[in-house]
PDB file of C-alpha atoms in Angstrom:
ATOM      1  CA  MET A   1     -44.441 -78.683  50.769  1.00 89.00           C
ATOM      2  CA  PHE A   2     -44.373 -82.259  52.044  1.00 88.00           C
ATOM      3  CA  ALA A   3     -42.119 -81.045  54.860  1.00 85.00           C
ATOM      4  CA  ASN A   4     -44.216 -78.023  55.767  1.00 84.00           C
ATOM      5  CA  LEU A   5     -47.690 -79.460  55.301  1.00 86.00           C
ATOM      6  CA  GLY A   6     -47.217 -83.203  55.569  1.00 84.00           C
ATOM      7  CA  TYR A   7     -48.033 -85.850  52.994  1.00 86.00           C
ATOM      8  CA  GLU A   8     -51.779 -85.820  53.559  1.00 87.00           C
ATOM      9  CA  THR A   9     -52.202 -82.040  53.370  1.00 91.00           C
ATOM     10  CA  ALA A  10     -49.822 -81.229  50.507  1.00 91.00           C
ATOM     11  CA  SER A  11     -51.725 -81.507  47.248  1.00 93.00           C
ATOM     12  CA  THR A  12     -50.124 -82.306  43.909  1.00 93.00           C
ATOM     13  CA  ARG A  13     -52.000 -79.352  42.434  1.00 92.00           C
ATOM     14  CA  ALA A  14     -50.398 -76.958  44.957  1.00 93.00           C
ATOM     15  CA  ILE A  15     -46.991 -78.585  44.471  1.00 93.00           C
ATOM     16  CA  ALA A  16     -47.255 -78.218  40.695  1.00 93.00           C
ATOM     17  CA  ARG A  17     -48.271 -74.576  41.082  1.00 93.00           C
ATOM     18  CA  ARG A  18     -45.351 -73.851  43.421  1.00 91.00           C
ATOM     19  CA  ALA A  19     -42.894 -75.655  41.129  1.00 91.00           C
ATOM     20  CA  ASP A  20     -44.314 -73.724  38.187  1.00 94.00           C
ATOM     21  CA  VAL A  21     -45.101 -76.876  36.217  1.00 94.00           C
ATOM     22  CA  SER A  22     -48.364 -78.250  34.947  1.00 94.00           C
ATOM     23  CA  LEU A  23     -50.165 -80.905  36.952  1.00 93.00           C
ATOM     24  CA  PRO A  24     -50.112 -83.321  33.970  1.00 94.00           C
ATOM     25  CA  ALA A  25     -46.306 -82.885  33.744  1.00 93.00           C
ATOM     26  CA  LEU A  26     -45.967 -83.706  37.435  1.00 91.00           C
ATOM     27  CA  GLN A  27     -48.148 -86.790  36.973  1.00 91.00           C
ATOM     28  CA  TYR A  28     -46.242 -87.811  33.842  1.00 93.00           C
ATOM     29  CA  TYR A  29     -42.834 -87.766  35.561  1.00 93.00           C
ATOM     30  CA  PHE A  30     -43.824 -89.076  38.986  1.00 94.00           C
ATOM     31  CA  GLY A  31     -47.019 -90.999  38.316  1.00 93.00           C
ATOM     32  CA  SER A  32     -48.735 -90.054  41.537  1.00 91.00           C
ATOM     33  CA  LYS A  33     -48.413 -88.115  44.741  1.00 91.00           C
ATOM     34  CA  GLU A  34     -46.781 -91.183  46.280  1.00 89.00           C
ATOM     35  CA  GLY A  35     -44.270 -91.316  43.421  1.00 91.00           C
ATOM     36  CA  LEU A  36     -43.401 -87.639  43.894  1.00 92.00           C
ATOM     37  CA  HIS A  37     -43.020 -88.161  47.636  1.00 89.00           C
ATOM     38  CA  ARG A  38     -40.735 -91.150  47.036  1.00 87.00           C
ATOM     39  CA  ALA A  39     -38.673 -89.093  44.537  1.00 90.00           C
ATOM     40  CA  CYS A  40     -38.220 -86.328  47.143  1.00 89.00           C
ATOM     41  CA  ALA A  41     -36.984 -88.859  49.687  1.00 87.00           C
ATOM     42  CA  GLU A  42     -34.678 -90.482  47.098  1.00 88.00           C
ATOM     43  CA  TYR A  43     -33.178 -87.117  46.181  1.00 89.00           C
ATOM     44  CA  MET A  44     -32.308 -86.350  49.798  1.00 86.00           C
ATOM     45  CA  MET A  45     -31.099 -89.894  50.462  1.00 86.00           C
ATOM     46  CA  GLU A  46     -28.771 -89.749  47.476  1.00 89.00           C
ATOM     47  CA  ASP A  47     -27.125 -86.628  48.896  1.00 86.00           C
ATOM     48  CA  ILE A  48     -26.594 -88.339  52.255  1.00 85.00           C
ATOM     49  CA  HIS A  49     -25.522 -91.629  50.690  1.00 87.00           C
ATOM     50  CA  SER A  50     -22.943 -89.955  48.452  1.00 90.00           C
ATOM     51  CA  ARG A  51     -21.338 -88.358  51.527  1.00 88.00           C
ATOM     52  CA  LEU A  52     -21.288 -91.482  53.664  1.00 91.00           C
ATOM     53  CA  ASP A  53     -20.719 -94.351  51.248  1.00 94.00           C
ATOM     54  CA  PRO A  54     -16.998 -93.894  50.485  1.00 96.00           C
ATOM     55  CA  ALA A  55     -16.048 -93.714  54.171  1.00 96.00           C
ATOM     56  CA  ALA A  56     -18.402 -96.569  55.101  1.00 96.00           C
ATOM     57  CA  ALA A  57     -16.902 -98.826  52.411  1.00 96.00           C
ATOM     58  CA  GLU A  58     -13.358 -98.111  53.616  1.00 96.00           C
ATOM     59  CA  VAL A  59     -14.334 -98.726  57.239  1.00 97.00           C
ATOM     60  CA  GLU A  60     -16.035-102.032  56.319  1.00 96.00           C
ATOM     61  CA  ARG A  61     -12.843-103.189  54.589  1.00 95.00           C
ATOM     62  CA  ALA A  62     -10.690-102.188  57.550  1.00 96.00           C
ATOM     63  CA  LEU A  63     -12.995-103.894  60.064  1.00 96.00           C
ATOM     64  CA  ALA A  64     -12.533-107.153  58.208  1.00 94.00           C
ATOM     65  CA  THR A  65      -9.062-107.167  59.769  1.00 81.00           C
ATOM     66  CA  ALA A  66      -9.184-109.357  62.848  1.00 73.00           C
ATOM     67  CA  ALA A  67      -7.017-107.330  65.203  1.00 88.00           C
ATOM     68  CA  LEU A  68      -7.136-103.548  65.303  1.00 96.00           C
ATOM     69  CA  SER A  69      -5.709-101.420  68.076  1.00 95.00           C
ATOM     70  CA  ARG A  70      -7.835 -98.991  70.060  1.00 96.00           C
ATOM     71  CA  LYS A  71      -6.085 -96.156  68.235  1.00 97.00           C
ATOM     72  CA  ALA A  72      -6.913 -97.716  64.841  1.00 96.00           C
ATOM     73  CA  LEU A  73     -10.541 -98.289  65.859  1.00 97.00           C
ATOM     74  CA  LEU A  74     -10.903 -94.702  67.037  1.00 98.00           C
ATOM     75  CA  ALA A  75      -9.423 -93.503  63.737  1.00 97.00           C
ATOM     76  CA  LEU A  76     -11.958 -95.633  61.826  1.00 97.00           C
ATOM     77  CA  LEU A  77     -14.803 -94.269  63.929  1.00 98.00           C
ATOM     78  CA  ARG A  78     -13.706 -90.726  63.216  1.00 98.00           C
ATOM     79  CA  GLN A  79     -13.288 -91.506  59.509  1.00 97.00           C
ATOM     80  CA  LEU A  80     -16.868 -92.769  59.442  1.00 97.00           C
ATOM     81  CA  LEU A  81     -18.388 -89.988  61.545  1.00 97.00           C
ATOM     82  CA  GLU A  82     -16.761 -86.941  59.931  1.00 96.00           C
ATOM     83  CA  PRO A  83     -18.684 -87.144  56.629  1.00 94.00           C
ATOM     84  CA  PHE A  84     -21.865 -87.669  58.653  1.00 92.00           C
ATOM     85  CA  LEU A  85     -21.110 -84.586  60.752  1.00 94.00           C
ATOM     86  CA  ASP A  86     -20.172 -82.573  57.672  1.00 93.00           C
ATOM     87  CA  GLY A  87     -23.539 -83.461  56.144  1.00 88.00           C
ATOM     88  CA  MET A  88     -25.396 -82.534  59.320  1.00 89.00           C
ATOM     89  CA  ALA A  89     -23.545 -79.197  59.567  1.00 92.00           C
ATOM     90  CA  ALA A  90     -23.870 -78.354  55.862  1.00 88.00           C
ATOM     91  CA  ASP A  91     -26.205 -75.676  54.633  1.00 83.00           C
ATOM     92  CA  ARG A  92     -29.163 -77.721  53.460  1.00 79.00           C
ATOM     93  CA  PRO A  93     -32.778 -76.591  53.303  1.00 78.00           C
ATOM     94  CA  GLU A  94     -34.469 -76.757  56.691  1.00 77.00           C
ATOM     95  CA  SER A  95     -37.323 -78.450  54.848  1.00 80.00           C
ATOM     96  CA  TRP A  96     -35.118 -81.560  54.718  1.00 81.00           C
ATOM     97  CA  VAL A  97     -35.079 -81.680  58.520  1.00 78.00           C
ATOM     98  CA  LEU A  98     -38.840 -81.234  58.647  1.00 81.00           C
ATOM     99  CA  PHE A  99     -39.365 -83.858  55.949  1.00 83.00           C
ATOM    100  CA  PHE A 100     -37.346 -86.531  57.754  1.00 80.00           C
ATOM    101  CA  THR A 101     -38.779 -85.592  61.147  1.00 81.00           C
ATOM    102  CA  ARG A 102     -42.318 -86.025  59.793  1.00 82.00           C
ATOM    103  CA  GLU A 103     -41.435 -89.293  58.086  1.00 83.00           C
ATOM    104  CA  GLN A 104     -39.779 -90.671  61.195  1.00 80.00           C
ATOM    105  CA  GLY A 105     -42.746 -89.712  63.353  1.00 80.00           C
ATOM    106  CA  ARG A 106     -45.184 -91.397  60.979  1.00 80.00           C
ATOM    107  CA  ARG A 107     -42.893 -94.371  60.183  1.00 81.00           C
ATOM    108  CA  THR A 108     -43.675 -94.080  56.486  1.00 80.00           C
ATOM    109  CA  PRO A 109     -42.158 -95.970  53.537  1.00 83.00           C
ATOM    110  CA  ALA A 110     -39.796 -92.989  53.079  1.00 81.00           C
ATOM    111  CA  PHE A 111     -38.560 -93.440  56.649  1.00 82.00           C
ATOM    112  CA  ASP A 112     -38.174 -97.181  56.063  1.00 85.00           C
ATOM    113  CA  ALA A 113     -36.114 -96.460  52.936  1.00 85.00           C
ATOM    114  CA  VAL A 114     -33.832 -94.023  54.789  1.00 82.00           C
ATOM    115  CA  PHE A 115     -33.396 -96.506  57.598  1.00 84.00           C
ATOM    116  CA  GLN A 116     -32.635 -99.423  55.267  1.00 86.00           C
ATOM    117  CA  ARG A 117     -30.356 -97.566  52.887  1.00 85.00           C
ATOM    118  CA  ILE A 118     -28.416 -95.307  55.243  1.00 85.00           C
ATOM    119  CA  VAL A 119     -29.148 -95.516  58.955  1.00 89.00           C
ATOM    120  CA  SER A 120     -28.940 -99.273  59.467  1.00 93.00           C
ATOM    121  CA  ARG A 121     -25.496 -99.458  57.845  1.00 94.00           C
ATOM    122  CA  LEU A 122     -24.197 -96.505  59.837  1.00 95.00           C
ATOM    123  CA  VAL A 123     -25.593 -97.870  63.107  1.00 96.00           C
ATOM    124  CA  ALA A 124     -24.127-101.318  62.405  1.00 97.00           C
ATOM    125  CA  LEU A 125     -20.660 -99.943  61.698  1.00 97.00           C
ATOM    126  CA  VAL A 126     -20.593 -97.584  64.673  1.00 98.00           C
ATOM    127  CA  THR A 127     -21.911-100.361  66.934  1.00 98.00           C
ATOM    128  CA  GLN A 128     -19.253-102.777  65.699  1.00 97.00           C
ATOM    129  CA  ILE A 129     -16.465-100.245  66.305  1.00 98.00           C
ATOM    130  CA  VAL A 130     -17.790 -99.238  69.741  1.00 98.00           C
ATOM    131  CA  GLY A 131     -18.074-102.890  70.762  1.00 97.00           C
ATOM    132  CA  ARG A 132     -14.509-103.575  69.699  1.00 97.00           C
ATOM    133  CA  ILE A 133     -13.196-100.462  71.465  1.00 97.00           C
ATOM    134  CA  LEU A 134     -15.004-101.431  74.680  1.00 97.00           C
ATOM    135  CA  ARG A 135     -14.166-105.132  74.218  1.00 96.00           C
ATOM    136  CA  GLU A 136     -17.836-105.996  74.575  1.00 97.00           C
ATOM    137  CA  PRO A 137     -20.134-107.874  72.185  1.00 97.00           C
ATOM    138  CA  ALA A 138     -21.631-105.461  69.656  1.00 96.00           C
ATOM    139  CA  ASP A 139     -25.077-107.042  69.902  1.00 95.00           C
ATOM    140  CA  THR A 140     -25.656-106.056  73.531  1.00 97.00           C
ATOM    141  CA  PRO A 141     -28.148-103.286  74.291  1.00 97.00           C
ATOM    142  CA  ALA A 142     -25.491-101.300  76.185  1.00 97.00           C
ATOM    143  CA  VAL A 143     -23.140-101.172  73.186  1.00 98.00           C
ATOM    144  CA  LYS A 144     -25.969-100.358  70.775  1.00 97.00           C
ATOM    145  CA  ILE A 145     -27.213 -97.551  73.021  1.00 97.00           C
ATOM    146  CA  ARG A 146     -23.716 -96.069  73.265  1.00 97.00           C
ATOM    147  CA  ALA A 147     -23.381 -96.205  69.478  1.00 98.00           C
ATOM    148  CA  LEU A 148     -26.808 -94.614  69.019  1.00 97.00           C
ATOM    149  CA  ALA A 149     -25.914 -91.893  71.542  1.00 97.00           C
ATOM    150  CA  ILE A 150     -22.844 -91.025  69.465  1.00 97.00           C
ATOM    151  CA  LEU A 151     -24.892 -90.850  66.280  1.00 95.00           C
ATOM    152  CA  SER A 152     -27.652 -88.856  67.995  1.00 94.00           C
ATOM    153  CA  GLN A 153     -25.121 -86.313  69.196  1.00 95.00           C
ATOM    154  CA  ILE A 154     -24.050 -85.699  65.611  1.00 94.00           C
ATOM    155  CA  ALA A 155     -27.593 -85.805  64.213  1.00 90.00           C
ATOM    156  CA  SER A 156     -28.595 -83.114  66.718  1.00 92.00           C
ATOM    157  CA  VAL A 157     -26.292 -80.710  64.858  1.00 94.00           C
ATOM    158  CA  ARG A 158     -28.719 -80.802  61.908  1.00 89.00           C
ATOM    159  CA  ARG A 159     -31.812 -80.162  63.989  1.00 86.00           C
ATOM    160  CA  GLY A 160     -30.108 -77.604  66.203  1.00 91.00           C
ATOM    161  CA  ARG A 161     -28.100 -75.911  63.460  1.00 92.00           C
ATOM    162  CA  PRO A 162     -29.934 -72.552  63.504  1.00 92.00           C
ATOM    163  CA  LEU A 163     -29.783 -72.371  67.305  1.00 94.00           C
ATOM    164  CA  MET A 164     -26.110 -73.373  67.428  1.00 96.00           C
ATOM    165  CA  LEU A 165     -25.087 -70.868  64.771  1.00 96.00           C
ATOM    166  CA  ARG A 166     -26.941 -68.038  66.492  1.00 97.00           C
ATOM    167  CA  ALA A 167     -25.556 -68.909  69.941  1.00 98.00           C
ATOM    168  CA  LEU A 168     -22.027 -69.083  68.541  1.00 98.00           C
ATOM    169  CA  GLY A 169     -22.459 -65.923  66.486  1.00 98.00           C
ATOM    170  CA  TRP A 170     -21.336 -67.801  63.376  1.00 98.00           C
ATOM    171  CA  PRO A 171     -22.778 -67.441  59.872  1.00 97.00           C
ATOM    172  CA  ASP A 172     -22.201 -71.118  59.012  1.00 96.00           C
ATOM    173  CA  PHE A 173     -20.173 -74.227  59.772  1.00 96.00           C
ATOM    174  CA  GLU A 174     -17.476 -73.798  57.162  1.00 95.00           C
ATOM    175  CA  GLY A 175     -13.685 -73.595  57.218  1.00 96.00           C
ATOM    176  CA  ASP A 176     -12.215 -73.159  60.693  1.00 98.00           C
ATOM    177  CA  ARG A 177     -15.680 -73.200  62.256  1.00 98.00           C
ATOM    178  CA  LEU A 178     -16.317 -76.698  60.898  1.00 97.00           C
ATOM    179  CA  VAL A 179     -12.877 -77.808  62.115  1.00 97.00           C
ATOM    180  CA  THR A 180     -13.724 -76.494  65.600  1.00 98.00           C
ATOM    181  CA  LEU A 181     -17.099 -78.267  65.591  1.00 97.00           C
ATOM    182  CA  ARG A 182     -15.443 -81.524  64.504  1.00 97.00           C
ATOM    183  CA  GLU A 183     -12.747 -81.288  67.171  1.00 97.00           C
ATOM    184  CA  VAL A 184     -15.087 -80.482  70.051  1.00 97.00           C
ATOM    185  CA  LEU A 185     -17.546 -83.248  69.161  1.00 97.00           C
ATOM    186  CA  TRP A 186     -14.749 -85.714  68.579  1.00 97.00           C
ATOM    187  CA  ARG A 187     -13.249 -85.023  72.037  1.00 97.00           C
ATOM    188  CA  GLN A 188     -16.669 -85.693  73.574  1.00 96.00           C
ATOM    189  CA  ILE A 189     -17.119 -88.909  71.610  1.00 97.00           C
ATOM    190  CA  GLU A 190     -13.613 -90.138  72.398  1.00 96.00           C
ATOM    191  CA  ALA A 191     -14.080 -89.352  76.123  1.00 96.00           C
ATOM    192  CA  SER A 192     -17.344 -91.322  76.146  1.00 95.00           C
ATOM    193  CA  LEU A 193     -15.489 -94.446  75.048  1.00 96.00           C
ATOM    194  CA  LYS A 194     -12.995 -94.657  77.929  1.00 88.00           C
TER     195      LYS A 194
END
């Protein structure tokens, strides 16, 4: 309901009714509308974090190595991006997309939490790898923009998922279809870093 109606319009009474729980129970567990909203964001963030954290931790360890070849850096980038792509391609409620789109547009505490907990780490790692591949300082706007363009390309899979599936005539991004999606996007990303 937060996704469909927005924070201001969604009432705790309507949410309780839709969830088939009493309003006092909702207030007991979440304290307030703000607490419920925060819990919704935390639930979605935990799903994303659990997908990305293992790969991000491995990539951070590997990047601590002073000298990595282009091939090794590309492999690290792919290792980091594949769980992100898998999450974007996965069958998740479209309400998640709407929720995060609304939060981003309003720059709410939920958006700040997503940015701090997930996005900033991902951006930093991709930027560091892109800078090292290009042999340019990672803190330059050009390197950051290239890293953000890579991430945006993958993030667009989530927003465009229904359109992509319909255009491809696919029921989902699973099995060989996910492999194909990974390969095509990876070739584009790799070509952009030459």
